[in-house]
PDB file of C-alpha atoms and ligand atoms in Angstrom:
ATOM      1  CA  MET D   1     -10.226  13.493 188.682  1.00 97.00           C
ATOM      2  CA  ARG D   2     -12.834  11.810 186.543  1.00 98.00           C
ATOM      3  CA  ILE D   3     -16.273  13.343 185.954  1.00 98.00           C
ATOM      4  CA  ASP D   4     -19.087  11.346 184.331  1.00 98.00           C
ATOM      5  CA  ILE D   5     -22.065  13.394 183.224  1.00 98.00           C
ATOM      6  CA  ILE D   6     -25.392  11.710 182.474  1.00 98.00           C
ATOM      7  CA  THR D   7     -27.532  13.796 180.148  1.00 98.00           C
ATOM      8  CA  VAL D   8     -30.104  13.652 177.355  1.00 97.00           C
ATOM      9  CA  LEU D   9     -28.336  16.569 175.663  1.00 96.00           C
ATOM     10  CA  PRO D  10     -24.599  15.807 175.486  1.00 96.00           C
ATOM     11  CA  GLU D  11     -24.180  18.319 172.636  1.00 94.00           C
ATOM     12  CA  LEU D  12     -25.339  21.136 174.924  1.00 93.00           C
ATOM     13  CA  LEU D  13     -22.583  20.325 177.380  1.00 94.00           C
ATOM     14  CA  LYS D  14     -19.549  19.864 175.202  1.00 94.00           C
ATOM     15  CA  SER D  15     -18.473  23.402 174.334  1.00 95.00           C
ATOM     16  CA  PRO D  16     -17.607  24.626 177.872  1.00 95.00           C
ATOM     17  CA  PHE D  17     -15.001  21.854 177.988  1.00 97.00           C
ATOM     18  CA  GLU D  18     -13.519  22.762 174.616  1.00 97.00           C
ATOM     19  CA  ALA D  19     -12.051  26.154 175.494  1.00 95.00           C
ATOM     20  CA  SER D  20      -9.639  27.905 177.824  1.00 93.00           C
ATOM     21  CA  ILE D  21      -8.916  26.555 181.308  1.00 94.00           C
ATOM     22  CA  LEU D  22     -11.200  23.496 181.157  1.00 95.00           C
ATOM     23  CA  LYS D  23      -9.783  22.450 177.802  1.00 96.00           C
ATOM     24  CA  ARG D  24      -6.191  22.799 179.075  1.00 96.00           C
ATOM     25  CA  SER D  25      -6.943  20.858 182.259  1.00 96.00           C
ATOM     26  CA  ILE D  26      -8.253  17.976 180.147  1.00 97.00           C
ATOM     27  CA  GLU D  27      -5.264  18.151 177.796  1.00 97.00           C
ATOM     28  CA  LYS D  28      -2.895  18.129 180.787  1.00 96.00           C
ATOM     29  CA  GLY D  29      -4.604  14.953 182.014  1.00 97.00           C
ATOM     30  CA  LEU D  30      -5.634  16.555 185.318  1.00 97.00           C
ATOM     31  CA  VAL D  31      -9.292  15.785 184.712  1.00 98.00           C
ATOM     32  CA  SER D  32     -11.277  13.644 182.293  1.00 98.00           C
ATOM     33  CA  VAL D  33     -14.892  14.364 181.475  1.00 98.00           C
ATOM     34  CA  HIS D  34     -17.177  11.697 179.990  1.00 98.00           C
ATOM     35  CA  PHE D  35     -20.657  12.256 178.628  1.00 98.00           C
ATOM     36  CA  HIS D  36     -23.276   9.520 178.742  1.00 98.00           C
ATOM     37  CA  ASN D  37     -26.402   9.888 176.670  1.00 98.00           C
ATOM     38  CA  LEU D  38     -29.241   8.553 178.786  1.00 98.00           C
ATOM     39  CA  ARG D  39     -31.085   7.489 175.638  1.00 97.00           C
ATOM     40  CA  ASP D  40     -28.445   4.796 175.118  1.00 97.00           C
ATOM     41  CA  TYR D  41     -29.710   3.113 178.294  1.00 98.00           C
ATOM     42  CA  THR D  42     -33.370   2.631 177.467  1.00 96.00           C
ATOM     43  CA  ASP D  43     -35.028  -0.369 175.810  1.00 93.00           C
ATOM     44  CA  LYS D  44     -38.184   1.573 174.999  1.00 93.00           C
ATOM     45  CA  SER D  45     -39.121   2.552 171.472  1.00 93.00           C
ATOM     46  CA  TYR D  46     -38.097   6.022 170.300  1.00 93.00           C
ATOM     47  CA  ASN D  47     -35.377   5.920 172.985  1.00 95.00           C
ATOM     48  CA  GLN D  48     -37.959   7.105 175.472  1.00 96.00           C
ATOM     49  CA  ILE D  49     -36.538   8.093 178.863  1.00 97.00           C
ATOM     50  CA  ASP D  50     -39.516   9.924 180.383  1.00 97.00           C
ATOM     51  CA  ASP D  51     -43.156   9.173 181.088  1.00 97.00           C
ATOM     52  CA  TYR D  52     -46.351  10.730 182.459  1.00 97.00           C
ATOM     53  CA  GLN D  53     -46.428  11.300 186.194  1.00 97.00           C
ATOM     54  CA  PHE D  54     -48.547   9.102 188.406  1.00 97.00           C
ATOM     55  CA  GLY D  55     -51.484  11.011 189.848  1.00 97.00           C
ATOM     56  CA  GLY D  56     -51.733  13.210 186.787  1.00 96.00           C
ATOM     57  CA  GLY D  57     -50.525  16.747 186.225  1.00 95.00           C
ATOM     58  CA  ALA D  58     -48.522  18.602 183.623  1.00 95.00           C
ATOM     59  CA  GLY D  59     -44.967  17.637 182.776  1.00 95.00           C
ATOM     60  CA  MET D  60     -43.076  14.450 182.096  1.00 97.00           C
ATOM     61  CA  VAL D  61     -40.871  12.655 184.629  1.00 98.00           C
ATOM     62  CA  MET D  62     -37.571  10.951 183.874  1.00 98.00           C
ATOM     63  CA  MET D  63     -37.855   7.205 184.484  1.00 98.00           C
ATOM     64  CA  ILE D  64     -35.688   5.343 186.968  1.00 98.00           C
ATOM     65  CA  GLU D  65     -34.705   2.408 184.740  1.00 98.00           C
ATOM     66  CA  PRO D  66     -32.346   4.083 182.233  1.00 98.00           C
ATOM     67  CA  ILE D  67     -30.782   6.169 185.025  1.00 98.00           C
ATOM     68  CA  ASP D  68     -30.306   3.079 187.196  1.00 98.00           C
ATOM     69  CA  LYS D  69     -28.736   1.186 184.277  1.00 98.00           C
ATOM     70  CA  CYS D  70     -26.312   3.983 183.486  1.00 98.00           C
ATOM     71  CA  ILE D  71     -25.275   4.636 187.091  1.00 98.00           C
ATOM     72  CA  SER D  72     -24.971   0.891 187.853  1.00 98.00           C
ATOM     73  CA  LYS D  73     -22.741   0.376 184.834  1.00 98.00           C
ATOM     74  CA  LEU D  74     -20.453   3.236 185.894  1.00 98.00           C
ATOM     75  CA  ARG D  75     -20.368   2.047 189.507  1.00 98.00           C
ATOM     76  CA  SER D  76     -19.430  -1.453 188.383  1.00 98.00           C
ATOM     77  CA  GLU D  77     -16.367   0.030 186.662  1.00 98.00           C
ATOM     78  CA  ARG D  78     -14.992   2.171 189.524  1.00 98.00           C
ATOM     79  CA  ASP D  79     -15.830   3.681 192.890  1.00 98.00           C
ATOM     80  CA  TYR D  80     -17.444   7.098 192.985  1.00 98.00           C
ATOM     81  CA  ASP D  81     -17.082   9.657 195.764  1.00 98.00           C
ATOM     82  CA  GLU D  82     -20.407  11.296 194.926  1.00 98.00           C
ATOM     83  CA  VAL D  83     -23.368  10.747 192.628  1.00 98.00           C
ATOM     84  CA  ILE D  84     -24.744  14.259 192.232  1.00 99.00           C
ATOM     85  CA  TYR D  85     -28.178  15.243 190.966  1.00 98.00           C
ATOM     86  CA  MET D  86     -28.476  18.832 189.737  1.00 98.00           C
ATOM     87  CA  SER D  87     -31.658  20.135 191.313  1.00 98.00           C
ATOM     88  CA  PRO D  88     -33.116  23.538 192.219  1.00 98.00           C
ATOM     89  CA  ASP D  89     -34.020  22.220 195.682  1.00 98.00           C
ATOM     90  CA  GLY D  90     -30.529  20.860 196.404  1.00 98.00           C
ATOM     91  CA  GLU D  91     -27.891  22.516 198.615  1.00 98.00           C
ATOM     92  CA  THR D  92     -26.841  25.772 196.993  1.00 98.00           C
ATOM     93  CA  LEU D  93     -23.416  25.620 195.380  1.00 98.00           C
ATOM     94  CA  ASN D  94     -20.757  27.775 197.016  1.00 96.00           C
ATOM     95  CA  GLN D  95     -16.983  28.089 196.995  1.00 95.00           C
ATOM     96  CA  LYS D  96     -16.543  25.920 200.070  1.00 94.00           C
ATOM     97  CA  MET D  97     -18.351  23.022 198.372  1.00 97.00           C
ATOM     98  CA  ALA D  98     -16.308  23.567 195.217  1.00 97.00           C
ATOM     99  CA  ASN D  99     -13.091  23.455 197.246  1.00 95.00           C
ATOM    100  CA  SER D 100     -13.975  20.124 198.836  1.00 95.00           C
ATOM    101  CA  LEU D 101     -15.298  18.583 195.604  1.00 97.00           C
ATOM    102  CA  SER D 102     -12.068  19.557 193.808  1.00 96.00           C
ATOM    103  CA  LEU D 103     -10.233  17.078 196.043  1.00 95.00           C
ATOM    104  CA  VAL D 104     -12.246  13.927 195.215  1.00 97.00           C
ATOM    105  CA  ASN D 105     -11.372  11.316 192.583  1.00 98.00           C
ATOM    106  CA  ASN D 106     -14.544  10.353 190.741  1.00 98.00           C
ATOM    107  CA  ILE D 107     -17.973  11.921 190.519  1.00 98.00           C
ATOM    108  CA  ILE D 108     -21.133  11.292 188.550  1.00 99.00           C
ATOM    109  CA  ILE D 109     -23.396  14.229 187.706  1.00 98.00           C
ATOM    110  CA  LEU D 110     -26.985  13.535 186.649  1.00 98.00           C
ATOM    111  CA  CYS D 111     -28.778  16.259 184.683  1.00 98.00           C
ATOM    112  CA  GLY D 112     -32.546  16.352 184.998  1.00 98.00           C
ATOM    113  CA  HIS D 113     -35.147  17.556 182.510  1.00 96.00           C
ATOM    114  CA  TYR D 114     -38.895  18.139 182.299  1.00 94.00           C
ATOM    115  CA  LYS D 115     -40.386  17.842 185.817  1.00 96.00           C
ATOM    116  CA  GLY D 116     -37.209  16.179 187.044  1.00 97.00           C
ATOM    117  CA  VAL D 117     -36.461  12.540 187.904  1.00 98.00           C
ATOM    118  CA  ASP D 118     -38.603   9.870 189.569  1.00 98.00           C
ATOM    119  CA  GLN D 119     -38.220  10.382 193.340  1.00 98.00           C
ATOM    120  CA  ARG D 120     -36.898   6.812 193.708  1.00 98.00           C
ATOM    121  CA  VAL D 121     -33.769   7.872 191.803  1.00 98.00           C
ATOM    122  CA  ARG D 122     -33.143  10.546 194.396  1.00 98.00           C
ATOM    123  CA  ASP D 123     -33.923   8.214 197.281  1.00 98.00           C
ATOM    124  CA  THR D 124     -31.678   5.343 196.221  1.00 98.00           C
ATOM    125  CA  LEU D 125     -29.101   6.305 193.579  1.00 98.00           C
ATOM    126  CA  ILE D 126     -28.060   9.855 194.450  1.00 98.00           C
ATOM    127  CA  THR D 127     -25.645  10.799 197.243  1.00 98.00           C
ATOM    128  CA  ARG D 128     -25.839  14.573 196.917  1.00 98.00           C
ATOM    129  CA  GLU D 129     -28.143  17.163 195.352  1.00 98.00           C
ATOM    130  CA  ILE D 130     -26.769  20.506 194.229  1.00 98.00           C
ATOM    131  CA  SER D 131     -28.505  23.673 193.037  1.00 98.00           C
ATOM    132  CA  ILE D 132     -26.683  26.524 191.320  1.00 98.00           C
ATOM    133  CA  GLY D 133     -29.131  29.106 192.666  1.00 98.00           C
ATOM    134  CA  ASP D 134     -32.719  29.919 193.517  1.00 98.00           C
ATOM    135  CA  TYR D 135     -34.124  29.867 190.000  1.00 98.00           C
ATOM    136  CA  VAL D 136     -35.287  27.082 187.704  1.00 98.00           C
ATOM    137  CA  LEU D 137     -33.371  26.039 184.596  1.00 98.00           C
ATOM    138  CA  SER D 138     -34.963  23.959 181.855  1.00 96.00           C
ATOM    139  CA  GLY D 139     -32.339  21.255 182.324  1.00 97.00           C
ATOM    140  CA  GLY D 140     -29.431  20.289 184.538  1.00 98.00           C
ATOM    141  CA  GLU D 141     -26.788  20.690 181.807  1.00 98.00           C
ATOM    142  CA  LEU D 142     -25.981  24.362 182.341  1.00 97.00           C
ATOM    143  CA  GLY D 143     -25.877  23.764 186.082  1.00 98.00           C
ATOM    144  CA  ALA D 144     -23.515  20.813 185.563  1.00 98.00           C
ATOM    145  CA  ALA D 145     -21.260  23.020 183.416  1.00 98.00           C
ATOM    146  CA  VAL D 146     -21.161  25.661 186.168  1.00 98.00           C
ATOM    147  CA  LEU D 147     -20.423  23.023 188.802  1.00 98.00           C
ATOM    148  CA  CYS D 148     -17.642  21.443 186.705  1.00 98.00           C
ATOM    149  CA  ASP D 149     -16.061  24.805 185.913  1.00 97.00           C
ATOM    150  CA  THR D 150     -15.892  25.860 189.537  1.00 97.00           C
ATOM    151  CA  ILE D 151     -14.514  22.471 190.656  1.00 97.00           C
ATOM    152  CA  ILE D 152     -12.008  21.944 187.847  1.00 97.00           C
ATOM    153  CA  ARG D 153     -10.297  25.330 188.181  1.00 95.00           C
ATOM    154  CA  LEU D 154      -9.486  24.397 191.788  1.00 95.00           C
ATOM    155  CA  ILE D 155      -7.816  21.066 191.009  1.00 94.00           C
ATOM    156  CA  PRO D 156      -4.136  21.421 191.910  1.00 90.00           C
ATOM    157  CA  GLY D 157      -2.129  22.158 188.764  1.00 91.00           C
ATOM    158  CA  VAL D 158      -5.010  23.498 186.676  1.00 92.00           C
ATOM    159  CA  LEU D 159      -4.439  27.190 187.305  1.00 90.00           C
ATOM    160  CA  ASN D 160      -1.044  28.783 186.964  1.00 83.00           C
ATOM    161  CA  ASN D 161       0.243  31.961 188.599  1.00 71.00           C
ATOM    162  CA  GLU D 162      -1.610  34.261 186.246  1.00 60.00           C
ATOM    163  CA  THR D 163      -4.944  32.669 186.995  1.00 64.00           C
ATOM    164  CA  SER D 164      -4.399  31.798 190.648  1.00 77.00           C
ATOM    165  CA  ALA D 165      -7.560  30.935 192.549  1.00 81.00           C
ATOM    166  CA  LEU D 166      -6.169  31.779 195.960  1.00 76.00           C
ATOM    167  CA  THR D 167      -6.994  35.476 195.751  1.00 79.00           C
ATOM    168  CA  ASP D 168     -10.438  34.985 194.206  1.00 86.00           C
ATOM    169  CA  THR D 169     -13.624  36.263 195.694  1.00 85.00           C
ATOM    170  CA  PHE D 170     -15.088  33.938 198.391  1.00 87.00           C
ATOM    171  CA  GLN D 171     -11.764  32.331 199.303  1.00 80.00           C
ATOM    172  CA  ASP D 172     -11.431  33.289 203.002  1.00 84.00           C
ATOM    173  CA  ASN D 173     -15.009  34.583 202.961  1.00 89.00           C
ATOM    174  CA  LEU D 174     -13.859  37.827 201.362  1.00 93.00           C
ATOM    175  CA  LEU D 175     -14.642  39.457 198.041  1.00 95.00           C
ATOM    176  CA  ALA D 176     -11.596  40.096 195.860  1.00 94.00           C
ATOM    177  CA  PRO D 177      -9.961  43.551 195.992  1.00 95.00           C
ATOM    178  CA  PRO D 178     -10.107  45.799 192.890  1.00 97.00           C
ATOM    179  CA  VAL D 179      -7.547  45.129 190.150  1.00 97.00           C
ATOM    180  CA  TYR D 180      -5.976  47.456 187.576  1.00 98.00           C
ATOM    181  CA  THR D 181      -3.762  47.151 184.504  1.00 97.00           C
ATOM    182  CA  ARG D 182      -2.048  49.543 182.093  1.00 97.00           C
ATOM    183  CA  PRO D 183      -2.292  52.432 181.452  1.00 98.00           C
ATOM    184  CA  ALA D 184      -1.716  53.929 184.917  1.00 98.00           C
ATOM    185  CA  ASP D 185      -3.597  57.034 183.830  1.00 98.00           C
ATOM    186  CA  TYR D 186      -6.510  56.720 181.409  1.00 98.00           C
ATOM    187  CA  LYS D 187      -8.041  60.095 180.555  1.00 98.00           C
ATOM    188  CA  GLY D 188      -7.337  61.263 184.094  1.00 98.00           C
ATOM    189  CA  LEU D 189      -8.645  58.034 185.712  1.00 98.00           C
ATOM    190  CA  LYS D 190      -5.686  57.060 187.862  1.00 98.00           C
ATOM    191  CA  VAL D 191      -4.625  53.734 189.346  1.00 98.00           C
ATOM    192  CA  PRO D 192      -4.177  53.981 193.157  1.00 98.00           C
ATOM    193  CA  GLU D 193      -0.643  55.231 193.864  1.00 98.00           C
ATOM    194  CA  VAL D 194       0.131  52.394 196.296  1.00 98.00           C
ATOM    195  CA  LEU D 195       0.016  49.806 193.483  1.00 98.00           C
ATOM    196  CA  LEU D 196       2.679  51.638 191.474  1.00 97.00           C
ATOM    197  CA  ASN D 197       5.494  51.968 193.979  1.00 93.00           C
ATOM    198  CA  GLY D 198       6.632  48.332 194.281  1.00 96.00           C
ATOM    199  CA  ASN D 199       6.278  48.263 198.077  1.00 97.00           C
ATOM    200  CA  PHE D 200       4.846  44.754 198.313  1.00 97.00           C
ATOM    201  CA  PRO D 201       4.029  44.598 202.043  1.00 97.00           C
ATOM    202  CA  LYS D 202       2.170  47.883 201.619  1.00 98.00           C
ATOM    203  CA  ILE D 203       0.389  46.600 198.506  1.00 97.00           C
ATOM    204  CA  GLU D 204      -0.623  43.434 200.349  1.00 96.00           C
ATOM    205  CA  LYS D 205      -2.006  45.478 203.239  1.00 98.00           C
ATOM    206  CA  TRP D 206      -3.908  47.752 200.813  1.00 98.00           C
ATOM    207  CA  ARG D 207      -5.442  44.703 199.089  1.00 96.00           C
ATOM    208  CA  GLU D 208      -6.511  43.183 202.384  1.00 96.00           C
ATOM    209  CA  ASP D 209      -8.089  46.451 203.492  1.00 97.00           C
ATOM    210  CA  GLU D 210      -9.884  46.884 200.172  1.00 98.00           C
ATOM    211  CA  ALA D 211     -11.151  43.278 200.214  1.00 96.00           C
ATOM    212  CA  TYR D 212     -12.515  43.796 203.707  1.00 97.00           C
ATOM    213  CA  LYS D 213     -14.055  47.186 202.818  1.00 97.00           C
ATOM    214  CA  ARG D 214     -15.720  45.764 199.708  1.00 97.00           C
ATOM    215  CA  THR D 215     -17.041  42.736 201.574  1.00 97.00           C
ATOM    216  CA  LYS D 216     -18.413  44.882 204.384  1.00 97.00           C
ATOM    217  CA  GLU D 217     -20.190  47.103 201.894  1.00 98.00           C
ATOM    218  CA  LEU D 218     -21.486  44.531 199.381  1.00 98.00           C
ATOM    219  CA  ARG D 219     -21.693  41.203 201.251  1.00 97.00           C
ATOM    220  CA  PRO D 220     -21.618  41.782 205.027  1.00 96.00           C
ATOM    221  CA  ASP D 221     -23.200  38.326 205.436  1.00 95.00           C
ATOM    222  CA  LEU D 222     -19.873  36.722 204.438  1.00 94.00           C
ATOM    223  CA  LEU D 223     -18.107  38.278 207.427  1.00 94.00           C
ATOM    224  CA  ASP D 224     -20.500  36.501 209.783  1.00 87.00           C
ATOM    225  CA  ASN D 225     -19.483  33.074 208.426  1.00 70.00           C
ATOM    226  CA  ASP D 226     -16.940  31.040 210.310  1.00 59.00           C
TER     227      ASP D 226
HETATM  228  N1  SAH T   1     -40.022  20.547 188.577  1.00 74.96           N
HETATM  229  C1  SAH T   1     -38.753  20.775 189.167  1.00 74.96           C
HETATM  230  C2  SAH T   1     -37.846  21.560 188.232  1.00 74.96           C
HETATM  231  C3  SAH T   1     -37.386  20.779 187.089  1.00 74.96           C
HETATM  232  S1  SAH T   1     -36.336  21.742 186.091  1.00 74.96           S
HETATM  233  C4  SAH T   1     -38.932  21.582 190.440  1.00 74.96           C
HETATM  234  O1  SAH T   1     -39.844  22.373 190.504  1.00 74.96           O
HETATM  235  O2  SAH T   1     -38.095  21.429 191.338  1.00 74.96           O
HETATM  236  C5  SAH T   1     -35.564  20.499 185.138  1.00 74.96           C
HETATM  237  C6  SAH T   1     -34.166  20.124 185.569  1.00 74.96           C
HETATM  238  O3  SAH T   1     -33.310  21.239 185.487  1.00 74.96           O
HETATM  239  C7  SAH T   1     -34.036  19.610 186.986  1.00 74.96           C
HETATM  240  O4  SAH T   1     -34.319  18.240 187.063  1.00 74.96           O
HETATM  241  C8  SAH T   1     -32.577  19.910 187.308  1.00 74.96           C
HETATM  242  O5  SAH T   1     -31.718  18.864 186.878  1.00 74.96           O
HETATM  243  C9  SAH T   1     -32.294  21.142 186.462  1.00 74.96           C
HETATM  244  N2  SAH T   1     -32.308  22.389 187.242  1.00 74.96           N
HETATM  245  C10 SAH T   1     -33.274  23.320 187.235  1.00 74.96           C
HETATM  246  N3  SAH T   1     -32.968  24.350 188.033  1.00 74.96           N
HETATM  247  C11 SAH T   1     -31.767  24.073 188.572  1.00 74.96           C
HETATM  248  C12 SAH T   1     -30.925  24.748 189.505  1.00 74.96           C
HETATM  249  N4  SAH T   1     -31.250  25.920 190.031  1.00 74.96           N
HETATM  250  N5  SAH T   1     -29.747  24.165 189.822  1.00 74.96           N
HETATM  251  C13 SAH T   1     -29.398  22.976 189.300  1.00 74.96           C
HETATM  252  N6  SAH T   1     -30.162  22.286 188.420  1.00 74.96           N
HETATM  253  C14 SAH T   1     -31.335  22.816 188.061  1.00 74.96           C
END
């Protein structure tokens, strides 16, 4: 998979891709991530990429021209499955979306700033708008990092057995069951007996029951989903 991220703050975005699972997935060649500084696509002085909004009001708006230039250049080089704009009013990111996005080949992610982008960008250049939750960030970069993390860890070959995604919360609309590690007894706090006896069918059944119990208690809404 190839991910192209358009941003005015590439330096803000780099570190999540330089550690742990994301770093290894890039090193293994399973994904490549490219940052494009929007300021490289403007002809205006001071590398200006935003302007006052028509009609007045506080807050600058990102102009269409540099965004159009950057996206057009990328699209002339390859086909993209999605051109995503990070936006608080987009569809809210969930595991199902991450699963399906992990299967595509090429995506562009546009990070907004200030009051956001000129509406004509959204009307003509963007194929999908994604929010990471009902709150407002100061820029799309942190949202893009969250989106990339959740997609990349699902790309086949990225996670190994120790980090398997299959038993994670939200897969199958269930929260994950509780997990324990050594010691089996910490100051009288004991690990459930069933996990210690090596009876794997029984352990599996216990995990399923616990996942269901936890979901029913904490997120009953998930059990109503198809
Ligand atoms: N004025 C806009 C908010 C702009 S916030 C509004 O009220 O809708 C600036 C940028 O941060 C946005 O363009 C978007 O790219 C990003 N952003 C803010 N909140 C976000 C969220 N919840 N999810 C994804 N991106 C978000």
